[in-house]
mmCIF file with all atom_site columns, C-alpha atoms in Angstrom:
data_model
loop_
_atom_site.group_PDB
_atom_site.id
_atom_site.type_symbol
_atom_site.label_atom_id
_atom_site.label_alt_id
_atom_site.label_comp_id
_atom_site.label_asym_id
_atom_site.label_entity_id
_atom_site.label_seq_id
_atom_site.pdbx_PDB_ins_code
_atom_site.Cartn_x
_atom_site.Cartn_y
_atom_site.Cartn_z
_atom_site.occupancy
_atom_site.B_iso_or_equiv
_atom_site.pdbx_formal_charge
_atom_site.auth_seq_id
_atom_site.auth_comp_id
_atom_site.auth_asym_id
_atom_site.auth_atom_id
_atom_site.pdbx_PDB_model_num
ATOM 1   C CA . MET A 1 1   ? 0.115   -12.816 3.376   1.00 0.00 ? 1   MET A CA 1
ATOM 2   C CA . ASP A 1 2   ? 1.415   -9.477  3.290   1.00 0.00 ? 2   ASP A CA 1
ATOM 3   C CA . VAL A 1 3   ? -0.546  -6.777  1.617   1.00 0.00 ? 3   VAL A CA 1
ATOM 4   C CA . GLN A 1 4   ? 2.230   -3.700  0.795   1.00 0.00 ? 4   GLN A CA 1
ATOM 5   C CA . VAL A 1 5   ? 0.459   0.003   -0.794  1.00 0.00 ? 5   VAL A CA 1
ATOM 6   C CA . ALA A 1 6   ? 2.202   0.893   -3.109  1.00 0.00 ? 6   ALA A CA 1
ATOM 7   C CA . PRO A 1 7   ? 3.189   3.880   -3.068  1.00 0.00 ? 7   PRO A CA 1
ATOM 8   C CA . LEU A 1 8   ? 1.369   6.944   -5.002  1.00 0.00 ? 8   LEU A CA 1
ATOM 9   C CA . ARG A 1 9   ? 3.524   8.374   -8.196  1.00 0.00 ? 9   ARG A CA 1
ATOM 10  C CA . ALA A 1 10  ? 3.994   12.242  -8.601  1.00 0.00 ? 10  ALA A CA 1
ATOM 11  C CA . TRP A 1 11  ? 0.504   13.283  -9.935  1.00 0.00 ? 11  TRP A CA 1
ATOM 12  C CA . ASP A 1 12  ? 3.270   14.814  -12.685 1.00 0.00 ? 12  ASP A CA 1
ATOM 13  C CA . ASP A 1 13  ? 4.344   10.800  -14.166 1.00 0.00 ? 13  ASP A CA 1
ATOM 14  C CA . PHE A 1 14  ? 0.763   9.605   -13.613 1.00 0.00 ? 14  PHE A CA 1
ATOM 15  C CA . PHE A 1 15  ? -1.264  12.745  -16.252 1.00 0.00 ? 15  PHE A CA 1
ATOM 16  C CA . PRO A 1 16  ? 1.678   13.972  -17.564 1.00 0.00 ? 16  PRO A CA 1
ATOM 17  C CA . GLY A 1 17  ? 1.822   15.915  -21.138 1.00 0.00 ? 17  GLY A CA 1
ATOM 18  C CA . SER A 1 18  ? 0.555   14.635  -24.268 1.00 0.00 ? 18  SER A CA 1
ATOM 19  C CA . ASP A 1 19  ? 3.924   12.508  -25.209 1.00 0.00 ? 19  ASP A CA 1
ATOM 20  C CA . ARG A 1 20  ? 3.613   9.792   -22.432 1.00 0.00 ? 20  ARG A CA 1
ATOM 21  C CA . PHE A 1 21  ? 0.360   9.001   -24.039 1.00 0.00 ? 21  PHE A CA 1
ATOM 22  C CA . ALA A 1 22  ? -0.587  6.779   -27.013 1.00 0.00 ? 22  ALA A CA 1
ATOM 23  C CA . ARG A 1 23  ? -3.932  4.778   -28.448 1.00 0.00 ? 23  ARG A CA 1
ATOM 24  C CA . PRO A 1 24  ? -2.873  0.886   -27.563 1.00 0.00 ? 24  PRO A CA 1
ATOM 25  C CA . ASP A 1 25  ? -2.914  -0.628  -30.649 1.00 0.00 ? 25  ASP A CA 1
ATOM 26  C CA . PHE A 1 26  ? -7.024  -2.589  -30.774 1.00 0.00 ? 26  PHE A CA 1
ATOM 27  C CA . LYS A 1 27  ? -5.101  -5.258  -32.954 1.00 0.00 ? 27  LYS A CA 1
ATOM 28  C CA . ASP A 1 28  ? -2.296  -6.961  -30.389 1.00 0.00 ? 28  ASP A CA 1
ATOM 29  C CA . ILE A 1 29  ? -5.069  -7.125  -27.949 1.00 0.00 ? 29  ILE A CA 1
ATOM 30  C CA . SER A 1 30  ? -2.267  -9.259  -25.737 1.00 0.00 ? 30  SER A CA 1
ATOM 31  C CA . LYS A 1 31  ? 0.429   -6.080  -25.755 1.00 0.00 ? 31  LYS A CA 1
ATOM 32  C CA . TRP A 1 32  ? -2.576  -3.474  -25.473 1.00 0.00 ? 32  TRP A CA 1
ATOM 33  C CA . ASN A 1 33  ? -3.789  -5.685  -21.727 1.00 0.00 ? 33  ASN A CA 1
ATOM 34  C CA . ASN A 1 34  ? -0.390  -6.177  -20.497 1.00 0.00 ? 34  ASN A CA 1
ATOM 35  C CA . ARG A 1 35  ? -0.019  -2.360  -21.193 1.00 0.00 ? 35  ARG A CA 1
ATOM 36  C CA . VAL A 1 36  ? -3.625  -2.029  -18.621 1.00 0.00 ? 36  VAL A CA 1
ATOM 37  C CA . VAL A 1 37  ? -2.302  -4.825  -16.599 1.00 0.00 ? 37  VAL A CA 1
ATOM 38  C CA . SER A 1 38  ? 0.971   -2.828  -15.826 1.00 0.00 ? 38  SER A CA 1
ATOM 39  C CA . ASN A 1 39  ? -0.447  0.669   -15.408 1.00 0.00 ? 39  ASN A CA 1
ATOM 40  C CA . LEU A 1 40  ? -3.019  -0.985  -13.024 1.00 0.00 ? 40  LEU A CA 1
ATOM 41  C CA . LEU A 1 41  ? -0.071  -2.488  -11.455 1.00 0.00 ? 41  LEU A CA 1
ATOM 42  C CA . TYR A 1 42  ? 1.687   0.797   -10.780 1.00 0.00 ? 42  TYR A CA 1
ATOM 43  C CA . TYR A 1 43  ? -0.616  3.691   -10.260 1.00 0.00 ? 43  TYR A CA 1
ATOM 44  C CA . GLN A 1 44  ? -2.611  1.510   -8.510  1.00 0.00 ? 44  GLN A CA 1
ATOM 45  C CA . THR A 1 45  ? -2.475  4.034   -5.367  1.00 0.00 ? 45  THR A CA 1
ATOM 46  C CA . ASN A 1 46  ? -3.779  7.343   -7.840  1.00 0.00 ? 46  ASN A CA 1
ATOM 47  C CA . TYR A 1 47  ? -6.450  5.171   -9.473  1.00 0.00 ? 47  TYR A CA 1
ATOM 48  C CA . LEU A 1 48  ? -7.767  4.227   -5.724  1.00 0.00 ? 48  LEU A CA 1
ATOM 49  C CA . MET A 1 49  ? -7.171  8.128   -5.421  1.00 0.00 ? 49  MET A CA 1
ATOM 50  C CA . VAL A 1 50  ? -9.604  8.764   -8.085  1.00 0.00 ? 50  VAL A CA 1
ATOM 51  C CA . ALA A 1 51  ? -11.992 6.692   -7.029  1.00 0.00 ? 51  ALA A CA 1
ATOM 52  C CA . ALA A 1 52  ? -12.348 7.757   -4.083  1.00 0.00 ? 52  ALA A CA 1
ATOM 53  C CA . ALA A 1 53  ? -12.520 11.341  -4.679  1.00 0.00 ? 53  ALA A CA 1
ATOM 54  C CA . VAL A 1 54  ? -15.909 10.417  -7.669  1.00 0.00 ? 54  VAL A CA 1
ATOM 55  C CA . VAL A 1 55  ? -16.786 8.036   -4.953  1.00 0.00 ? 55  VAL A CA 1
ATOM 56  C CA . SER A 1 56  ? -16.604 10.693  -1.909  1.00 0.00 ? 56  SER A CA 1
ATOM 57  C CA . ILE A 1 57  ? -18.645 12.825  -3.904  1.00 0.00 ? 57  ILE A CA 1
ATOM 58  C CA . VAL A 1 58  ? -22.062 10.693  -5.033  1.00 0.00 ? 58  VAL A CA 1
ATOM 59  C CA . GLY A 1 59  ? -21.367 9.150   -1.675  1.00 0.00 ? 59  GLY A CA 1
ATOM 60  C CA . PHE A 1 60  ? -22.107 12.462  -0.159  1.00 0.00 ? 60  PHE A CA 1
ATOM 61  C CA . LEU A 1 61  ? -24.805 13.168  -2.057  1.00 0.00 ? 61  LEU A CA 1
ATOM 62  C CA . SER A 1 62  ? -26.829 9.674   -1.480  1.00 0.00 ? 62  SER A CA 1
ATOM 63  C CA . PRO A 1 63  ? -25.303 7.696   0.868   1.00 0.00 ? 63  PRO A CA 1
ATOM 64  C CA . LEU A 1 64  ? -27.561 4.901   1.331   1.00 0.00 ? 64  LEU A CA 1
ATOM 65  C CA . ASN A 1 65  ? -27.620 3.732   -2.628  1.00 0.00 ? 65  ASN A CA 1
ATOM 66  C CA . MET A 1 66  ? -23.270 4.406   -3.277  1.00 0.00 ? 66  MET A CA 1
ATOM 67  C CA . LEU A 1 67  ? -23.399 1.717   -0.168  1.00 0.00 ? 67  LEU A CA 1
ATOM 68  C CA . ILE A 1 68  ? -25.958 -0.714  -1.785  1.00 0.00 ? 68  ILE A CA 1
ATOM 69  C CA . GLY A 1 69  ? -24.513 -0.123  -5.239  1.00 0.00 ? 69  GLY A CA 1
ATOM 70  C CA . GLY A 1 70  ? -21.294 -0.688  -3.583  1.00 0.00 ? 70  GLY A CA 1
ATOM 71  C CA . THR A 1 71  ? -22.164 -4.846  -1.719  1.00 0.00 ? 71  THR A CA 1
ATOM 72  C CA . VAL A 1 72  ? -23.924 -5.530  -5.021  1.00 0.00 ? 72  VAL A CA 1
ATOM 73  C CA . VAL A 1 73  ? -20.925 -4.639  -7.048  1.00 0.00 ? 73  VAL A CA 1
ATOM 74  C CA . VAL A 1 74  ? -17.755 -6.495  -4.403  1.00 0.00 ? 74  VAL A CA 1
ATOM 75  C CA . LEU A 1 75  ? -21.051 -9.772  -3.714  1.00 0.00 ? 75  LEU A CA 1
ATOM 76  C CA . VAL A 1 76  ? -20.856 -9.890  -7.325  1.00 0.00 ? 76  VAL A CA 1
ATOM 77  C CA . PHE A 1 77  ? -17.766 -10.129 -8.269  1.00 0.00 ? 77  PHE A CA 1
ATOM 78  C CA . MET A 1 78  ? -17.298 -12.297 -5.543  1.00 0.00 ? 78  MET A CA 1
ATOM 79  C CA . GLY A 1 79  ? -19.827 -14.568 -6.686  1.00 0.00 ? 79  GLY A CA 1
ATOM 80  C CA . PHE A 1 80  ? -18.062 -14.399 -10.133 1.00 0.00 ? 80  PHE A CA 1
ATOM 81  C CA . VAL A 1 81  ? -15.250 -15.275 -9.741  1.00 0.00 ? 81  VAL A CA 1
ATOM 82  C CA . TRP A 1 82  ? -16.052 -18.031 -7.700  1.00 0.00 ? 82  TRP A CA 1
ATOM 83  C CA . VAL A 1 83  ? -18.078 -19.376 -10.012 1.00 0.00 ? 83  VAL A CA 1
ATOM 84  C CA . SER A 1 84  ? -14.799 -19.340 -12.294 1.00 0.00 ? 84  SER A CA 1
ATOM 85  C CA . HIS A 1 85  ? -12.552 -20.908 -9.819  1.00 0.00 ? 85  HIS A CA 1
ATOM 86  C CA . ASN A 1 86  ? -15.378 -24.664 -9.710  1.00 0.00 ? 86  ASN A CA 1
ATOM 87  C CA . LYS A 1 87  ? -15.726 -23.776 -14.120 1.00 0.00 ? 87  LYS A CA 1
ATOM 88  C CA . ASP A 1 88  ? -13.386 -24.446 -16.017 1.00 0.00 ? 88  ASP A CA 1
ATOM 89  C CA . ILE A 1 89  ? -15.379 -23.450 -18.771 1.00 0.00 ? 89  ILE A CA 1
ATOM 90  C CA . LEU A 1 90  ? -15.541 -20.486 -17.328 1.00 0.00 ? 90  LEU A CA 1
ATOM 91  C CA . ARG A 1 91  ? -12.219 -19.655 -16.011 1.00 0.00 ? 91  ARG A CA 1
ATOM 92  C CA . ARG A 1 92  ? -10.440 -20.434 -19.187 1.00 0.00 ? 92  ARG A CA 1
ATOM 93  C CA . LEU A 1 93  ? -13.238 -17.209 -21.062 1.00 0.00 ? 93  LEU A CA 1
ATOM 94  C CA . LYS A 1 94  ? -12.115 -14.563 -17.786 1.00 0.00 ? 94  LYS A CA 1
ATOM 95  C CA . LYS A 1 95  ? -8.315  -15.217 -18.613 1.00 0.00 ? 95  LYS A CA 1
ATOM 96  C CA . GLN A 1 96  ? -9.297  -15.204 -22.279 1.00 0.00 ? 96  GLN A CA 1
ATOM 97  C CA . TYR A 1 97  ? -11.420 -11.946 -22.737 1.00 0.00 ? 97  TYR A CA 1
ATOM 98  C CA . PRO A 1 98  ? -10.660 -10.615 -19.628 1.00 0.00 ? 98  PRO A CA 1
ATOM 99  C CA . THR A 1 99  ? -12.803 -6.971  -20.791 1.00 0.00 ? 99  THR A CA 1
ATOM 100 C CA . THR A 1 100 ? -15.381 -9.226  -21.538 1.00 0.00 ? 100 THR A CA 1
ATOM 101 C CA . PHE A 1 101 ? -15.247 -11.007 -17.404 1.00 0.00 ? 101 PHE A CA 1
ATOM 102 C CA . VAL A 1 102 ? -15.452 -7.166  -16.557 1.00 0.00 ? 102 VAL A CA 1
ATOM 103 C CA . VAL A 1 103 ? -18.156 -6.355  -17.857 1.00 0.00 ? 103 VAL A CA 1
ATOM 104 C CA . VAL A 1 104 ? -20.219 -9.120  -17.680 1.00 0.00 ? 104 VAL A CA 1
ATOM 105 C CA . ILE A 1 105 ? -20.103 -8.375  -13.766 1.00 0.00 ? 105 ILE A CA 1
ATOM 106 C CA . MET A 1 106 ? -20.574 -4.723  -14.299 1.00 0.00 ? 106 MET A CA 1
ATOM 107 C CA . LEU A 1 107 ? -24.598 -5.702  -15.634 1.00 0.00 ? 107 LEU A CA 1
ATOM 108 C CA . SER A 1 108 ? -25.083 -8.481  -13.384 1.00 0.00 ? 108 SER A CA 1
ATOM 109 C CA . SER A 1 109 ? -24.999 -5.373  -10.933 1.00 0.00 ? 109 SER A CA 1
ATOM 110 C CA . TYR A 1 110 ? -26.693 -2.571  -12.937 1.00 0.00 ? 110 TYR A CA 1
ATOM 111 C CA . PHE A 1 111 ? -29.706 -5.522  -13.539 1.00 0.00 ? 111 PHE A CA 1
ATOM 112 C CA . LEU A 1 112 ? -29.897 -5.815  -9.896  1.00 0.00 ? 112 LEU A CA 1
ATOM 113 C CA . ILE A 1 113 ? -29.151 -2.501  -8.956  1.00 0.00 ? 113 ILE A CA 1
ATOM 114 C CA . SER A 1 114 ? -31.497 -0.696  -10.938 1.00 0.00 ? 114 SER A CA 1
ATOM 115 C CA . TYR A 1 115 ? -33.941 -3.701  -9.403  1.00 0.00 ? 115 TYR A CA 1
ATOM 116 C CA . LEU A 1 116 ? -33.120 -2.564  -5.074  1.00 0.00 ? 116 LEU A CA 1
ATOM 117 C CA . GLY A 1 117 ? -32.687 0.640   -6.832  1.00 0.00 ? 117 GLY A CA 1
ATOM 118 C CA . ASP A 1 118 ? -30.522 4.191   -8.490  1.00 0.00 ? 118 ASP A CA 1
ATOM 119 C CA . VAL A 1 119 ? -29.037 3.842   -11.138 1.00 0.00 ? 119 VAL A CA 1
ATOM 120 C CA . MET A 1 120 ? -27.070 7.116   -11.456 1.00 0.00 ? 120 MET A CA 1
ATOM 121 C CA . VAL A 1 121 ? -25.156 6.393   -8.063  1.00 0.00 ? 121 VAL A CA 1
ATOM 122 C CA . PHE A 1 122 ? -24.316 3.121   -10.407 1.00 0.00 ? 122 PHE A CA 1
ATOM 123 C CA . MET A 1 123 ? -23.378 4.976   -13.104 1.00 0.00 ? 123 MET A CA 1
ATOM 124 C CA . PHE A 1 124 ? -21.368 7.579   -11.349 1.00 0.00 ? 124 PHE A CA 1
ATOM 125 C CA . GLY A 1 125 ? -20.247 5.811   -8.303  1.00 0.00 ? 125 GLY A CA 1
ATOM 126 C CA . ILE A 1 126 ? -19.209 2.421   -9.563  1.00 0.00 ? 126 ILE A CA 1
ATOM 127 C CA . THR A 1 127 ? -18.773 2.911   -13.265 1.00 0.00 ? 127 THR A CA 1
ATOM 128 C CA . LEU A 1 128 ? -17.322 6.715   -13.758 1.00 0.00 ? 128 LEU A CA 1
ATOM 129 C CA . PRO A 1 129 ? -13.844 5.820   -11.174 1.00 0.00 ? 129 PRO A CA 1
ATOM 130 C CA . LEU A 1 130 ? -13.495 1.712   -12.810 1.00 0.00 ? 130 LEU A CA 1
ATOM 131 C CA . LEU A 1 131 ? -14.058 3.911   -17.096 1.00 0.00 ? 131 LEU A CA 1
ATOM 132 C CA . LEU A 1 132 ? -11.902 6.247   -16.200 1.00 0.00 ? 132 LEU A CA 1
ATOM 133 C CA . MET A 1 133 ? -8.960  3.920   -14.117 1.00 0.00 ? 133 MET A CA 1
ATOM 134 C CA . PHE A 1 134 ? -9.527  1.158   -18.120 1.00 0.00 ? 134 PHE A CA 1
ATOM 135 C CA . VAL A 1 135 ? -9.070  4.849   -20.083 1.00 0.00 ? 135 VAL A CA 1
ATOM 136 C CA . HIS A 1 136 ? -5.583  6.159   -18.850 1.00 0.00 ? 136 HIS A CA 1
ATOM 137 C CA . ALA A 1 137 ? -3.987  2.655   -18.199 1.00 0.00 ? 137 ALA A CA 1
ATOM 138 C CA . SER A 1 138 ? -4.800  2.144   -22.514 1.00 0.00 ? 138 SER A CA 1
ATOM 139 C CA . LEU A 1 139 ? -3.530  5.194   -23.042 1.00 0.00 ? 139 LEU A CA 1
ATOM 140 C CA . ARG A 1 140 ? -0.828  5.420   -20.410 1.00 0.00 ? 140 ARG A CA 1
ATOM 141 C CA . LEU A 1 141 ? 2.692   4.382   -22.194 1.00 0.00 ? 141 LEU A CA 1
ATOM 142 C CA . ARG A 1 142 ? 4.627   2.503   -19.830 1.00 0.00 ? 142 ARG A CA 1
ATOM 143 C CA . ASN A 1 143 ? 7.905   3.341   -18.339 1.00 0.00 ? 143 ASN A CA 1
ATOM 144 C CA . ILE A 1 144 ? 10.979  1.603   -17.687 1.00 0.00 ? 144 ILE A CA 1
ATOM 145 C CA . LYS A 1 145 ? 10.017  2.034   -13.442 1.00 0.00 ? 145 LYS A CA 1
ATOM 146 C CA . ASN A 1 146 ? 7.202   0.994   -14.399 1.00 0.00 ? 146 ASN A CA 1
ATOM 147 C CA . LYS A 1 147 ? 8.282   -2.024  -16.156 1.00 0.00 ? 147 LYS A CA 1
ATOM 148 C CA . LEU A 1 148 ? 10.429  -2.956  -12.756 1.00 0.00 ? 148 LEU A CA 1
ATOM 149 C CA . GLU A 1 149 ? 7.743   -2.514  -10.544 1.00 0.00 ? 149 GLU A CA 1
ATOM 150 C CA . ASN A 1 150 ? 5.698   -5.078  -12.123 1.00 0.00 ? 150 ASN A CA 1
ATOM 151 C CA . LYS A 1 151 ? 7.553   -7.921  -12.914 1.00 0.00 ? 151 LYS A CA 1
ATOM 152 C CA . MET A 1 152 ? 9.384   -7.425  -8.042  1.00 0.00 ? 152 MET A CA 1
ATOM 153 C CA . GLU A 1 153 ? 4.950   -7.828  -7.899  1.00 0.00 ? 153 GLU A CA 1
ATOM 154 C CA . GLY A 1 154 ? 5.036   -10.575 -10.094 1.00 0.00 ? 154 GLY A CA 1
ATOM 155 C CA . ILE A 1 155 ? 8.058   -12.818 -8.918  1.00 0.00 ? 155 ILE A CA 1
ATOM 156 C CA . GLY A 1 156 ? 6.593   -12.482 -5.306  1.00 0.00 ? 156 GLY A CA 1
ATOM 157 C CA . LEU A 1 157 ? 7.842   -9.887  -4.161  1.00 0.00 ? 157 LEU A CA 1
ATOM 158 C CA . LYS A 1 158 ? 5.663   -6.772  -3.272  1.00 0.00 ? 158 LYS A CA 1
ATOM 159 C CA . LYS A 1 159 ? 1.813   -8.412  -3.028  1.00 0.00 ? 159 LYS A CA 1
ATOM 160 C CA . THR A 1 160 ? -0.254  -5.374  -3.624  1.00 0.00 ? 160 THR A CA 1
ATOM 161 C CA . PRO A 1 161 ? -4.472  -4.592  -3.580  1.00 0.00 ? 161 PRO A CA 1
ATOM 162 C CA . MET A 1 162 ? -4.581  -4.053  -6.958  1.00 0.00 ? 162 MET A CA 1
ATOM 163 C CA . GLY A 1 163 ? -2.702  -7.769  -7.708  1.00 0.00 ? 163 GLY A CA 1
ATOM 164 C CA . ILE A 1 164 ? -4.623  -9.030  -5.872  1.00 0.00 ? 164 ILE A CA 1
ATOM 165 C CA . ILE A 1 165 ? -7.373  -8.014  -7.856  1.00 0.00 ? 165 ILE A CA 1
ATOM 166 C CA . LEU A 1 166 ? -5.997  -9.144  -11.386 1.00 0.00 ? 166 LEU A CA 1
ATOM 167 C CA . ASP A 1 167 ? -4.942  -12.637 -9.614  1.00 0.00 ? 167 ASP A CA 1
ATOM 168 C CA . ALA A 1 168 ? -8.612  -12.679 -9.077  1.00 0.00 ? 168 ALA A CA 1
ATOM 169 C CA . LEU A 1 169 ? -9.077  -11.972 -12.644 1.00 0.00 ? 169 LEU A CA 1
ATOM 170 C CA . GLU A 1 170 ? -6.413  -14.165 -13.746 1.00 0.00 ? 170 GLU A CA 1
ATOM 171 C CA . GLN A 1 171 ? -4.759  -11.807 -15.256 1.00 0.00 ? 171 GLN A CA 1
ATOM 172 C CA . GLN A 1 172 ? -1.289  -11.900 -14.410 1.00 0.00 ? 172 GLN A CA 1
ATOM 173 C CA . GLU A 1 173 ? 1.638   -12.368 -17.121 1.00 0.00 ? 173 GLU A CA 1
ATOM 174 C CA . ASP A 1 174 ? 2.523   -15.960 -17.459 1.00 0.00 ? 174 ASP A CA 1
ATOM 175 C CA . SER A 1 175 ? 6.001   -15.388 -17.790 1.00 0.00 ? 175 SER A CA 1
ATOM 176 C CA . ILE A 1 176 ? 5.626   -14.076 -14.156 1.00 0.00 ? 176 ILE A CA 1
ATOM 177 C CA . ASN A 1 177 ? 3.954   -16.231 -12.991 1.00 0.00 ? 177 ASN A CA 1
ATOM 178 C CA . LYS A 1 178 ? 5.508   -19.586 -14.032 1.00 0.00 ? 178 LYS A CA 1
ATOM 179 C CA . LEU A 1 179 ? 8.691   -17.236 -12.513 1.00 0.00 ? 179 LEU A CA 1
ATOM 180 C CA . ALA A 1 180 ? 7.074   -17.640 -9.481  1.00 0.00 ? 180 ALA A CA 1
ATOM 181 C CA . ASP A 1 181 ? 6.085   -20.600 -9.423  1.00 0.00 ? 181 ASP A CA 1
ATOM 182 C CA . TYR A 1 182 ? 9.876   -21.621 -9.078  1.00 0.00 ? 182 TYR A CA 1
ATOM 183 C CA . ILE A 1 183 ? 11.016  -19.031 -6.935  1.00 0.00 ? 183 ILE A CA 1
ATOM 184 C CA . SER A 1 184 ? 8.103   -20.668 -4.707  1.00 0.00 ? 184 SER A CA 1
ATOM 185 C CA . LYS A 1 185 ? 9.956   -24.469 -5.087  1.00 0.00 ? 185 LYS A CA 1
ATOM 186 C CA . VAL A 1 186 ? 13.296  -23.145 -4.266  1.00 0.00 ? 186 VAL A CA 1
ATOM 187 C CA . LYS A 1 187 ? 12.952  -22.319 -1.704  1.00 0.00 ? 187 LYS A CA 1
ATOM 188 C CA . GLU A 1 188 ? 10.903  -24.565 -0.357  1.00 0.00 ? 188 GLU A CA 1
#
């Protein structure tokens, strides 16, 4: 699989004036989820830069605890994804309630890290970057370029790190997945 890194978006596009931000429609969870997924795919390199800055600061202050915390979160995430791929009921829950799935992963990681060491490292080094990404992705309105890039990602023209993570969480749009399956069958 050829993984490509998405380009770094201009910071004035990533964080423009308040006219490009709006509160999501909490009554339409599907639309809100679509906005979050689209923004996570489109701004993934910007999110990586912000997360790297926060992780670097926390890692500089407490390197061993940051390493332990990061390892625990990655192992718990991989374990939950593996279990959800092998149990149909968990797969359906993950697809229907992705935020709950991520919260369960974070809570499980929190309890393991509290058993192993410093909880503040978990809160600031791991949870804060995820929270910043989720809040930005929820509030940032999409534009035409954002939608086009996401369609290209969805039909398999590009594969990025965030696309792989969202695939593991089964958060790609269903219509895009159907189109990608059809294109792959045509290629065969």
